[in-house]
Coordinates of N, CA and C in Angstrom, one line a residue:
X1 N 0.8 -1.2 0.0 CA 0.0 0.0 0.0 C 0.9 1.2 0.0
X2 N 0.7 2.1 -1.0 CA 1.5 3.3 -1.1 C 1.0 4.3 -0.2
X3 N 1.9 4.9 0.6 CA 1.4 6.0 1.5 C 2.3 7.2 1.4
X4 N 1.7 8.3 1.4 CA 2.5 9.6 1.5 C 1.8 10.3 2.7
X5 N 2.6 10.5 3.8 CA 2.1 11.0 5.0 C 2.7 12.4 5.3
X6 N 1.9 13.4 5.3 CA 2.4 14.8 5.5 C 2.3 15.1 7.0
X7 N 3.2 16.0 7.5 CA 3.2 16.4 8.9 C 3.8 17.8 8.9
X8 N 3.6 18.5 10.0 CA 4.3 19.8 10.2 C 3.4 21.0 10.1
X9 N 2.1 20.8 9.7 CA 1.2 21.9 9.5 C 0.8 22.4 10.9
X10 N 0.1 23.6 10.9 CA -0.3 24.2 12.1 C -0.7 25.6 11.9
X11 N -0.9 26.3 13.0 CA -1.3 27.7 13.1 C -0.1 28.6 13.4
X12 N 0.2 29.6 12.5 CA 1.3 30.4 12.7 C 0.9 31.9 12.4
X13 N 1.6 32.8 13.0 CA 1.3 34.2 12.7 C 2.0 34.6 11.4
X14 N 1.5 35.6 10.8 CA 2.1 36.2 9.5 C 3.5 36.5 9.8
X15 N 4.4 36.2 8.9 CA 5.8 36.4 9.1 C 6.6 35.2 9.7
X16 N 5.8 34.3 10.2 CA 6.4 33.1 10.8 C 6.8 32.0 9.8
X17 N 7.3 30.9 10.4 CA 7.8 29.8 9.6 C 7.2 28.5 10.0
X18 N 7.1 27.6 9.0 CA 6.8 26.2 9.3 C 7.6 25.3 8.4
X19 N 7.8 24.1 8.8 CA 8.5 23.1 8.0 C 7.6 21.9 7.8
X20 N 7.2 21.6 6.6 CA 6.3 20.4 6.3 C 7.2 19.3 5.9
X21 N 6.8 18.1 6.3 CA 7.5 16.9 5.9 C 6.5 15.9 5.2
X22 N 7.0 15.1 4.3 CA 6.2 14.1 3.7 C 7.0 12.8 3.6
X23 N 6.6 11.8 4.3 CA 7.2 10.5 4.4 C 6.5 9.5 3.5
X24 N 7.3 8.9 2.6 CA 6.8 8.0 1.6 C 7.1 6.6 2.0
X25 N 6.1 5.7 1.8 CA 6.3 4.3 2.2 C 5.4 3.4 1.3
X26 N 5.7 2.1 1.3 CA 4.9 1.1 0.6 C 5.4 0.7 -0.7
X27 N 6.4 1.5 -1.3 CA 7.0 1.1 -2.5 C 8.3 1.9 -2.7
X28 N 9.0 1.5 -3.7 CA 10.2 2.3 -3.9 C 9.9 3.6 -4.7
X29 N 10.4 4.7 -4.3 CA 10.2 5.9 -5.0 C 11.5 6.4 -5.7
X30 N 12.3 5.4 -6.0 CA 13.5 5.7 -6.8 C 13.1 6.3 -8.1
X31 N 13.7 7.4 -8.4 CA 13.3 8.0 -9.7 C 12.1 8.9 -9.7
X32 N 11.4 9.0 -8.6 CA 10.2 9.8 -8.6 C 10.5 11.2 -8.2
X33 N 9.8 12.1 -8.9 CA 9.7 13.5 -8.5 C 8.7 13.7 -7.4
X34 N 8.9 14.6 -6.5 CA 8.0 14.8 -5.4 C 7.6 16.3 -5.4
X35 N 6.3 16.5 -5.2 CA 5.8 17.8 -5.3 C 4.9 18.2 -4.1
X36 N 4.7 19.5 -3.9 CA 3.8 20.0 -2.9 C 2.8 20.9 -3.7
X37 N 1.6 20.7 -3.3 CA 0.4 21.4 -3.8 C -0.4 21.9 -2.6
X38 N -1.3 22.9 -2.9 CA -2.1 23.4 -1.8 C -3.5 23.7 -2.3
X39 N -4.5 23.7 -1.4 CA -5.8 24.0 -1.8 C -6.5 24.8 -0.7
X40 N -6.9 26.0 -1.0 CA -7.6 26.8 -0.1 C -9.1 26.6 -0.2
X41 N -9.8 27.0 0.8 CA -11.3 26.8 0.7 C -11.9 27.5 -0.5
X42 N -12.7 26.7 -1.2 CA -13.4 27.3 -2.4 C -12.5 27.5 -3.6
X43 N -11.3 27.0 -3.5 CA -10.3 27.2 -4.7 C -9.9 25.9 -5.2
X44 N -9.3 25.8 -6.4 CA -8.8 24.6 -6.9 C -7.4 24.3 -6.3
X45 N -7.0 23.1 -6.4 CA -5.7 22.7 -5.9 C -4.6 23.3 -6.8
X46 N -3.6 23.9 -6.2 CA -2.6 24.6 -7.1 C -1.2 24.1 -6.7
X47 N -0.3 24.2 -7.7 CA 1.1 23.9 -7.6 C 1.8 24.8 -6.6
X48 N 2.7 24.2 -5.8 CA 3.5 25.1 -4.9 C 5.0 24.9 -5.3
X49 N 5.5 23.6 -5.3 CA 6.9 23.4 -5.6 C 7.0 21.9 -5.9
X50 N 8.1 21.6 -6.6 CA 8.5 20.2 -7.0 C 10.0 20.0 -7.0
X51 N 10.4 18.8 -6.7 CA 11.8 18.5 -6.7 C 12.1 17.2 -7.4
X52 N 13.1 17.1 -8.2 CA 13.4 15.9 -9.0 C 14.0 14.9 -8.0
X53 N 14.1 13.6 -8.5 CA 14.7 12.6 -7.7 C 16.1 12.9 -7.2
X54 N 16.9 13.5 -8.0 CA 18.3 13.8 -7.6 C 18.4 15.1 -6.7
X55 N 17.3 15.9 -6.8 CA 17.3 17.1 -6.1 C 17.9 18.3 -6.9
X56 N 18.4 17.9 -8.1 CA 19.1 18.9 -8.9 C 18.1 19.9 -9.6
X57 N 16.9 19.5 -9.7 CA 15.9 20.4 -10.4 C 14.7 20.7 -9.4
X58 N 14.5 22.0 -9.2 CA 13.4 22.4 -8.4 C 12.6 23.5 -9.1
X59 N 11.3 23.5 -8.9 CA 10.4 24.6 -9.4 C 9.6 25.1 -8.3
X60 N 9.2 26.4 -8.4 CA 8.4 27.0 -7.4 C 7.3 27.8 -8.1
X61 N 6.1 27.9 -7.5 CA 5.1 28.9 -7.9 C 5.7 30.3 -7.7
X62 N 5.3 31.2 -8.5 CA 5.7 32.6 -8.3 C 5.4 33.1 -7.0
X63 N 4.2 32.7 -6.5 CA 3.7 33.2 -5.2 C 4.6 32.8 -4.0
X64 N 5.4 31.8 -4.2 CA 6.2 31.4 -3.0 C 7.7 31.5 -3.2
X65 N 8.1 31.9 -4.4 CA 9.5 32.0 -4.7 C 10.2 32.9 -3.7
X66 N 11.4 32.5 -3.3 CA 12.1 33.3 -2.3 C 11.7 33.2 -0.9
X67 N 10.5 32.5 -0.7 CA 10.1 32.3 0.7 C 10.0 30.8 1.1
X68 N 9.8 29.9 0.1 CA 9.7 28.5 0.4 C 10.9 27.8 -0.2
X69 N 11.3 26.7 0.4 CA 12.4 25.9 -0.1 C 12.0 24.4 0.0
X70 N 12.1 23.7 -1.1 CA 11.9 22.3 -1.1 C 13.2 21.5 -1.1
X71 N 13.2 20.4 -0.4 CA 14.4 19.5 -0.3 C 13.9 18.1 -0.1
X72 N 14.8 17.2 -0.2 CA 14.5 15.8 0.0 C 15.7 15.0 0.6
X73 N 15.4 14.0 1.3 CA 16.3 13.0 1.8 C 15.9 11.6 1.3
X74 N 16.6 11.2 0.3 CA 16.2 9.9 -0.3 C 16.4 8.7 0.6
X75 N 17.4 8.8 1.4 CA 17.7 7.7 2.4 C 16.5 7.5 3.3
X76 N 15.8 8.6 3.6 CA 14.6 8.6 4.5 C 13.3 8.6 3.7
X77 N 13.4 8.6 2.4 CA 12.1 8.6 1.6 C 11.2 9.8 2.1
X78 N 11.9 10.9 2.3 CA 11.1 12.1 2.9 C 11.4 13.4 2.0
X79 N 10.4 14.1 1.8 CA 10.6 15.4 1.2 C 10.1 16.5 2.2
X80 N 10.7 17.7 2.1 CA 10.4 18.8 3.0 C 10.0 20.0 2.3
X81 N 9.3 20.8 3.0 CA 9.0 22.2 2.4 C 9.2 23.2 3.6
X82 N 10.2 23.9 3.5 CA 10.5 25.0 4.5 C 9.8 26.2 4.0
X83 N 8.9 26.7 4.9 CA 8.1 27.9 4.5 C 8.4 29.0 5.5
X84 N 9.0 30.1 4.9 CA 9.3 31.3 5.7 C 8.5 32.5 5.3
X85 N 8.5 33.5 6.1 CA 7.7 34.7 5.8 C 6.3 34.4 5.3
X86 N 5.7 33.6 6.1 CA 4.3 33.2 5.7 C 3.3 34.3 5.7
X87 N 2.4 34.2 4.8 CA 1.4 35.3 4.7 C 0.0 34.6 4.9
X88 N -1.0 35.4 5.2 CA -2.4 34.8 5.4 C -2.9 34.1 4.1
X89 N -2.4 34.6 2.9 CA -2.9 33.9 1.7 C -2.2 32.6 1.5
X90 N -1.3 32.2 2.3 CA -0.7 30.9 2.2 C -1.5 29.8 3.0
X91 N -2.6 30.3 3.6 CA -3.5 29.4 4.4 C -4.1 28.4 3.4
X92 N -4.0 27.1 3.7 CA -4.5 26.1 2.8 C -4.2 24.7 3.4
X93 N -4.8 23.7 2.8 CA -4.3 22.3 3.0 C -3.2 22.1 2.1
X94 N -2.1 21.6 2.6 CA -0.9 21.3 1.8 C -0.8 19.8 1.5
X95 N -0.7 19.4 0.3 CA -0.6 18.0 -0.1 C 0.8 17.7 -0.7
X96 N 1.2 16.5 -0.4 CA 2.4 16.0 -1.0 C 2.0 15.0 -2.1
X97 N 2.8 15.0 -3.2 CA 2.4 14.1 -4.3 C 3.7 13.6 -5.0
X98 N 3.5 12.5 -5.7 CA 4.7 11.8 -6.3 C 4.3 11.4 -7.8
X99 N 5.3 11.5 -8.6 CA 5.1 11.1 -10.0 C 6.4 10.6 -10.5
X100 N 6.4 9.6 -11.5 CA 7.7 9.1 -11.9 C 8.5 10.1 -12.8
X101 N 9.8 10.1 -12.6 CA 10.7 10.8 -13.4 C 10.6 12.3 -13.5
X102 N 9.8 12.9 -14.4 CA 9.9 14.3 -14.7 C 9.1 15.1 -13.7
X103 N 9.8 16.1 -13.1 CA 9.0 17.0 -12.2 C 8.2 18.0 -13.0
X104 N 6.9 18.0 -12.7 CA 6.0 18.9 -13.4 C 5.2 19.7 -12.4
X105 N 4.4 20.7 -12.9 CA 3.6 21.5 -12.1 C 2.1 21.3 -12.2
X106 N 1.8 20.2 -12.9 CA 0.4 19.9 -13.2 C -0.2 18.8 -12.3
X107 N -1.3 19.2 -11.6 CA -1.9 18.4 -10.6 C -2.3 17.0 -11.2
X108 N -2.8 17.0 -12.4 CA -3.3 15.7 -13.0 C -2.2 14.7 -13.3
X109 N -1.0 15.2 -13.3 CA 0.1 14.3 -13.8 C 0.7 13.5 -12.6
X110 N 0.2 13.7 -11.4 CA 0.7 13.0 -10.2 C -0.1 11.8 -9.9
X111 N 0.6 10.7 -9.6 CA 0.0 9.4 -9.4 C -0.4 9.2 -8.0
X112 N 0.4 9.7 -7.0 CA 0.2 9.4 -5.6 C 0.0 10.7 -4.8
X113 N -0.9 10.6 -3.9 CA -1.2 11.8 -3.1 C -1.3 11.5 -1.6
X114 N -0.9 12.4 -0.7 CA -1.1 12.3 0.7 C -2.5 12.8 1.1
X115 N -2.8 12.7 2.3 CA -4.1 13.2 2.8 C -4.1 14.7 3.1
X116 N -2.9 15.3 3.2 CA -2.9 16.7 3.4 C -2.6 17.1 4.9
X117 N -2.1 18.3 5.0 CA -1.9 18.9 6.3 C -2.3 20.4 6.3
X118 N -3.0 20.8 7.3 CA -3.6 22.2 7.3 C -2.5 23.2 7.8
X119 N -2.4 24.2 7.0 CA -1.5 25.4 7.4 C -2.4 26.6 7.5
X120 N -2.4 27.2 8.6 CA -3.2 28.4 8.8 C -2.3 29.6 9.3
X121 N -2.4 30.7 8.5 CA -1.5 31.8 8.8 C -2.5 33.0 9.3
X122 N -2.3 33.4 10.5 CA -3.1 34.5 11.0 C -2.5 35.8 10.7
X123 N -3.3 36.9 10.6 CA -2.8 38.2 10.3 C -2.6 39.0 11.6

């Protein structure tokens, strides 16, 4: 059974930081790109960031560039999202996702999804 388990969400004041983690289990994710997406109430799920298997390629949504950093530890099958200078508009459920090989920014192209972790930023 493939599992992606997110953790690290919570309530934080604007300007604060959070670090999300996503632990993968149930199969080998060798060669898989890992992404973070988010969905705010009443809105569609949107791309946040993605990292290639090697970690050599990363992409970020314009809205988070310079504030968020994605990384991964393949020995631990874990991907991280360091979120700094958080804003109220970052409030959403954050999802971890995986797809083979090519890192992309398209929700529909991801095969595996976690259950999500809530991030709430107060003003």
